[in-house]
Amino acid sequence: MNNNYLNSHYLKRFWLVLLIILFSAVVIILDLEKFYSFEVLKDNRELVLSWYDKHPSTAISIYFVLYVLVVVLSLPGAVWLSIVAGFLMGTWVATSLVVFAATLGALGIFFIARYLLTDFFRKKTGSFIRKMEAGFQENELSYILALRLVPVFPFWLVNIVPALFGVSVRTFVVGTFIGIIPGTAVFCSIGNGLGALLDQGRMPVLDIIFEPKIIGPLLALAVLSLTPIVFKKLKKLKNR
């Protein structure tokens, strides 16, 4: 591999990183997040509903692109966007749209991390991390599902780690798509009832997902997704 190819390869990485940083900086500096906040929705409720009723296809397209960008750039506000989707479209239509957008955005980060960070990660990590990587790859889908179902780890982190551990694209997409459905449905259902909260001058409670009646089933599903790993470990112990 000649030096010209290497220089071109790393130059492309540099420009991609710079573009992502600049775009994120513009969003933060201009405080663009405020345009998809609770306060903006509260002050422009009727206007938003009226525009959506007149231009549903355009609204859904704009929303989808915005959600993908928010996820790809790991910007704050994805939860609010899920709630707004529920407010405009109802729980199940919103859940479907958000799951597709979030999965596509997550795949974007996955590819960026694999393209930009994998070589550096492999050079810097020791043998212990490589053993973890091997274990992760052996049980890819189980780990992805568990990480997605339990809303403890940041969404952006669960997008990056599988890329660094060599998880297949197919497993990442399937695990992400299925794993985020329950949590997404919770936030979209909150949005579906947002009109009543706005009438009362109240804000939705975002940490409702950590209430026992919701987090309990999610934890149970996460444990269930790890069952194949437990069976494999027990089988290995039995064959020793």
CSV table of C-alpha atoms in Angstrom, one decimal:
chain,number,residue,atom,x,y,z
A,1,MET,CA,0.0,0.0,0.0
A,2,ASN,CA,1.7,3.2,-1.1
A,3,ASN,CA,2.0,6.4,0.8
A,4,ASN,CA,-0.3,8.4,-1.6
A,5,TYR,CA,-3.1,6.0,-0.9
A,6,LEU,CA,-2.6,6.2,2.9
A,7,ASN,CA,-2.4,10.0,2.8
A,8,SER,CA,-5.6,10.1,0.7
A,9,HIS,CA,-7.4,7.7,3.0
A,10,TYR,CA,-6.6,9.6,6.2
A,11,LEU,CA,-7.3,12.9,4.5
A,12,LYS,CA,-10.9,11.7,3.8
A,13,ARG,CA,-11.3,10.7,7.4
A,14,PHE,CA,-10.0,14.1,8.5
A,15,TRP,CA,-12.6,16.0,6.4
A,16,LEU,CA,-15.4,13.8,7.5
A,17,VAL,CA,-14.5,14.4,11.2
A,18,LEU,CA,-14.2,18.1,10.6
A,19,LEU,CA,-17.6,18.2,8.8
A,20,ILE,CA,-19.3,16.4,11.7
A,21,ILE,CA,-17.7,18.7,14.3
A,22,LEU,CA,-18.6,21.9,12.3
A,23,PHE,CA,-22.2,20.8,11.9
A,24,SER,CA,-22.6,20.0,15.6
A,25,ALA,CA,-20.9,23.2,16.6
A,26,VAL,CA,-23.3,25.2,14.4
A,27,VAL,CA,-26.3,23.5,16.1
A,28,ILE,CA,-24.9,24.2,19.5
A,29,ILE,CA,-23.7,27.8,18.9
A,30,LEU,CA,-27.0,28.8,17.2
A,31,ASP,CA,-29.0,27.0,19.9
A,32,LEU,CA,-31.0,25.3,17.2
A,33,GLU,CA,-32.2,22.7,19.7
A,34,LYS,CA,-34.7,25.3,21.0
A,35,PHE,CA,-36.7,25.0,17.8
A,36,TYR,CA,-37.8,21.4,18.7
A,37,SER,CA,-38.3,22.0,22.5
A,38,PHE,CA,-41.4,21.7,24.6
A,39,GLU,CA,-41.8,25.4,24.9
A,40,VAL,CA,-41.9,26.0,21.2
A,41,LEU,CA,-44.5,23.3,20.8
A,42,LYS,CA,-46.6,24.7,23.6
A,43,ASP,CA,-46.5,28.2,22.1
A,44,ASN,CA,-47.2,27.1,18.6
A,45,ARG,CA,-49.5,24.1,19.2
A,46,GLU,CA,-52.4,25.1,16.9
A,47,LEU,CA,-50.1,26.2,14.1
A,48,VAL,CA,-48.1,22.9,14.2
A,49,LEU,CA,-51.3,20.8,14.2
A,50,SER,CA,-52.8,22.9,11.4
A,51,TRP,CA,-49.7,22.7,9.3
A,52,TYR,CA,-49.4,18.9,9.8
A,53,ASP,CA,-53.1,18.4,8.9
A,54,LYS,CA,-52.5,20.3,5.6
A,55,HIS,CA,-49.1,18.9,4.7
A,56,PRO,CA,-48.8,15.4,6.4
A,57,SER,CA,-46.4,13.9,3.8
A,58,THR,CA,-44.1,17.0,3.9
A,59,ALA,CA,-44.2,17.1,7.7
A,60,ILE,CA,-43.3,13.4,8.0
A,61,SER,CA,-40.5,13.7,5.5
A,62,ILE,CA,-39.0,16.7,7.3
A,63,TYR,CA,-39.4,15.0,10.6
A,64,PHE,CA,-37.7,11.8,9.4
A,65,VAL,CA,-34.7,13.6,8.1
A,66,LEU,CA,-34.4,15.8,11.2
A,67,TYR,CA,-34.6,12.7,13.5
A,68,VAL,CA,-31.9,10.9,11.5
A,69,LEU,CA,-29.6,13.9,11.7
A,70,VAL,CA,-30.2,14.3,15.4
A,71,VAL,CA,-29.2,10.7,16.0
A,72,VAL,CA,-26.2,10.7,13.6
A,73,LEU,CA,-24.8,13.8,15.2
A,74,SER,CA,-25.7,12.6,18.7
A,75,LEU,CA,-27.5,15.8,19.5
A,76,PRO,CA,-29.8,16.2,22.4
A,77,GLY,CA,-33.5,16.2,21.7
A,78,ALA,CA,-34.3,12.8,20.3
A,79,VAL,CA,-36.7,12.0,23.2
A,80,TRP,CA,-38.6,15.3,22.6
A,81,LEU,CA,-38.8,14.5,18.9
A,82,SER,CA,-40.3,11.1,19.8
A,83,ILE,CA,-42.9,12.8,22.0
A,84,VAL,CA,-43.7,15.3,19.3
A,85,ALA,CA,-44.2,12.5,16.8
A,86,GLY,CA,-46.7,10.9,19.2
A,87,PHE,CA,-48.5,14.2,19.6
A,88,LEU,CA,-48.9,14.6,15.9
A,89,MET,CA,-49.4,11.1,14.6
A,90,GLY,CA,-50.6,8.9,17.5
A,91,THR,CA,-48.7,6.3,19.3
A,92,TRP,CA,-48.3,3.5,16.7
A,93,VAL,CA,-47.7,5.5,13.6
A,94,ALA,CA,-45.2,7.6,15.5
A,95,THR,CA,-43.5,4.6,17.0
A,96,SER,CA,-43.0,3.1,13.5
A,97,LEU,CA,-41.6,6.3,12.1
A,98,VAL,CA,-39.2,6.9,15.0
A,99,VAL,CA,-37.9,3.3,15.0
A,100,PHE,CA,-37.1,3.5,11.3
A,101,ALA,CA,-35.4,6.9,11.7
A,102,ALA,CA,-33.5,6.1,14.8
A,103,THR,CA,-32.3,2.8,13.3
A,104,LEU,CA,-31.1,4.6,10.2
A,105,GLY,CA,-29.4,7.3,12.3
A,106,ALA,CA,-27.8,4.7,14.5
A,107,LEU,CA,-26.5,2.9,11.4
A,108,GLY,CA,-24.9,6.2,10.3
A,109,ILE,CA,-23.0,6.5,13.5
A,110,PHE,CA,-22.1,2.8,13.3
A,111,PHE,CA,-20.5,3.3,9.9
A,112,ILE,CA,-18.7,6.5,11.0
A,113,ALA,CA,-17.3,4.8,14.1
A,114,ARG,CA,-16.2,1.8,12.1
A,115,TYR,CA,-14.6,4.0,9.4
A,116,LEU,CA,-12.9,6.5,11.7
A,117,LEU,CA,-12.2,4.8,15.0
A,118,THR,CA,-11.7,1.0,14.5
A,119,ASP,CA,-8.0,1.1,13.5
A,120,PHE,CA,-7.2,3.4,16.4
A,121,PHE,CA,-9.2,1.3,18.9
A,122,ARG,CA,-7.5,-2.0,17.9
A,123,LYS,CA,-4.0,-0.4,18.2
A,124,LYS,CA,-4.7,1.1,21.6
A,125,THR,CA,-6.6,-1.8,23.4
A,126,GLY,CA,-5.0,-4.6,25.2
A,127,SER,CA,-5.6,-8.4,25.2
A,128,PHE,CA,-8.5,-8.1,27.8
A,129,ILE,CA,-10.5,-5.8,25.5
A,130,ARG,CA,-9.8,-8.2,22.6
A,131,LYS,CA,-11.2,-11.1,24.6
A,132,MET,CA,-14.3,-8.9,25.3
A,133,GLU,CA,-14.5,-8.3,21.6
A,134,ALA,CA,-14.4,-12.0,20.8
A,135,GLY,CA,-17.2,-12.7,23.4
A,136,PHE,CA,-19.3,-9.8,22.0
A,137,GLN,CA,-19.0,-11.1,18.5
A,138,GLU,CA,-19.9,-14.6,19.6
A,139,ASN,CA,-23.2,-13.4,21.0
A,140,GLU,CA,-23.8,-10.2,18.9
A,141,LEU,CA,-27.6,-10.2,18.8
A,142,SER,CA,-28.1,-11.0,22.5
A,143,TYR,CA,-25.8,-8.2,23.6
A,144,ILE,CA,-27.3,-5.6,21.2
A,145,LEU,CA,-30.8,-6.4,22.3
A,146,ALA,CA,-29.9,-6.2,26.0
A,147,LEU,CA,-28.1,-2.9,25.5
A,148,ARG,CA,-31.0,-1.4,23.5
A,149,LEU,CA,-33.8,-2.6,25.8
A,150,VAL,CA,-32.3,-1.2,29.0
A,151,PRO,CA,-32.4,2.6,28.8
A,152,VAL,CA,-29.3,3.1,31.0
A,153,PHE,CA,-26.5,3.4,28.4
A,154,PRO,CA,-26.4,6.5,26.1
A,155,PHE,CA,-27.9,5.8,22.7
A,156,TRP,CA,-24.8,7.1,20.9
A,157,LEU,CA,-22.5,4.8,23.0
A,158,VAL,CA,-24.5,1.7,22.0
A,159,ASN,CA,-24.1,2.8,18.4
A,160,ILE,CA,-20.3,3.1,18.6
A,161,VAL,CA,-19.2,0.1,20.7
A,162,PRO,CA,-20.6,-2.6,18.4
A,163,ALA,CA,-18.8,-0.9,15.5
A,164,LEU,CA,-15.5,-1.1,17.4
A,165,PHE,CA,-16.2,-4.7,18.4
A,166,GLY,CA,-16.7,-5.8,14.8
A,167,VAL,CA,-20.4,-6.6,15.0
A,168,SER,CA,-22.0,-7.3,11.6
A,169,VAL,CA,-24.1,-4.6,10.0
A,170,ARG,CA,-27.1,-7.0,9.8
A,171,THR,CA,-27.0,-8.0,13.4
A,172,PHE,CA,-26.6,-4.3,14.5
A,173,VAL,CA,-29.6,-3.2,12.4
A,174,VAL,CA,-31.9,-6.1,13.6
A,175,GLY,CA,-30.9,-5.7,17.2
A,176,THR,CA,-31.3,-2.0,17.1
A,177,PHE,CA,-34.7,-2.0,15.3
A,178,ILE,CA,-36.2,-4.6,17.6
A,179,GLY,CA,-34.5,-3.4,20.8
A,180,ILE,CA,-35.7,0.2,20.6
A,181,ILE,CA,-39.4,-0.5,19.9
A,182,PRO,CA,-40.5,-0.8,23.6
A,183,GLY,CA,-38.8,2.4,24.8
A,184,THR,CA,-39.9,4.3,21.7
A,185,ALA,CA,-43.5,3.2,22.2
A,186,VAL,CA,-43.4,4.6,25.7
A,187,PHE,CA,-42.2,8.1,24.7
A,188,CYS,CA,-44.6,8.2,21.7
A,189,SER,CA,-47.5,7.2,24.0
A,190,ILE,CA,-46.5,10.1,26.2
A,191,GLY,CA,-46.7,12.4,23.2
A,192,ASN,CA,-50.1,10.9,22.3
A,193,GLY,CA,-51.4,12.3,25.6
A,194,LEU,CA,-49.5,15.5,25.4
A,195,GLY,CA,-52.6,17.6,24.4
A,196,ALA,CA,-54.2,16.9,27.7
A,197,LEU,CA,-51.0,18.0,29.5
A,198,LEU,CA,-50.7,21.2,27.5
A,199,ASP,CA,-54.3,22.0,28.4
A,200,GLN,CA,-53.4,21.7,32.1
A,201,GLY,CA,-50.1,23.7,31.7
A,202,ARG,CA,-48.0,20.7,32.7
A,203,MET,CA,-44.9,19.1,31.2
A,204,PRO,CA,-44.6,15.4,30.5
A,205,VAL,CA,-42.5,13.4,32.9
A,206,LEU,CA,-39.6,12.0,30.9
A,207,ASP,CA,-38.3,9.7,33.6
A,208,ILE,CA,-41.5,7.7,33.6
A,209,ILE,CA,-39.6,5.0,31.7
A,210,PHE,CA,-37.7,4.3,35.0
A,211,GLU,CA,-40.9,3.6,36.9
A,212,PRO,CA,-41.2,-0.1,38.0
A,213,LYS,CA,-44.2,-0.8,35.8
A,214,ILE,CA,-42.2,0.1,32.7
A,215,ILE,CA,-38.6,-0.6,33.6
A,216,GLY,CA,-39.5,-4.0,35.0
A,217,PRO,CA,-40.7,-5.5,31.8
A,218,LEU,CA,-37.8,-3.9,29.9
A,219,LEU,CA,-35.3,-5.5,32.3
A,220,ALA,CA,-37.2,-8.8,31.9
A,221,LEU,CA,-36.9,-8.6,28.1
A,222,ALA,CA,-33.2,-7.8,28.4
A,223,VAL,CA,-32.5,-10.7,30.7
A,224,LEU,CA,-34.5,-13.0,28.3
A,225,SER,CA,-32.3,-11.8,25.4
A,226,LEU,CA,-29.2,-12.8,27.3
A,227,THR,CA,-30.6,-16.4,27.9
A,228,PRO,CA,-28.7,-17.8,24.9
A,229,ILE,CA,-25.4,-16.6,26.4
A,230,VAL,CA,-26.2,-18.3,29.7
A,231,PHE,CA,-27.0,-21.6,27.9
A,232,LYS,CA,-23.7,-21.4,26.0
A,233,LYS,CA,-21.8,-20.9,29.2
A,234,LEU,CA,-23.5,-23.8,31.0
A,235,LYS,CA,-23.0,-26.0,28.0
A,236,LYS,CA,-19.2,-25.3,28.0
A,237,LEU,CA,-19.0,-26.0,31.7
A,238,LYS,CA,-20.8,-29.3,31.3
A,239,ASN,CA,-18.5,-30.4,28.5
A,240,ARG,CA,-15.4,-29.8,30.5
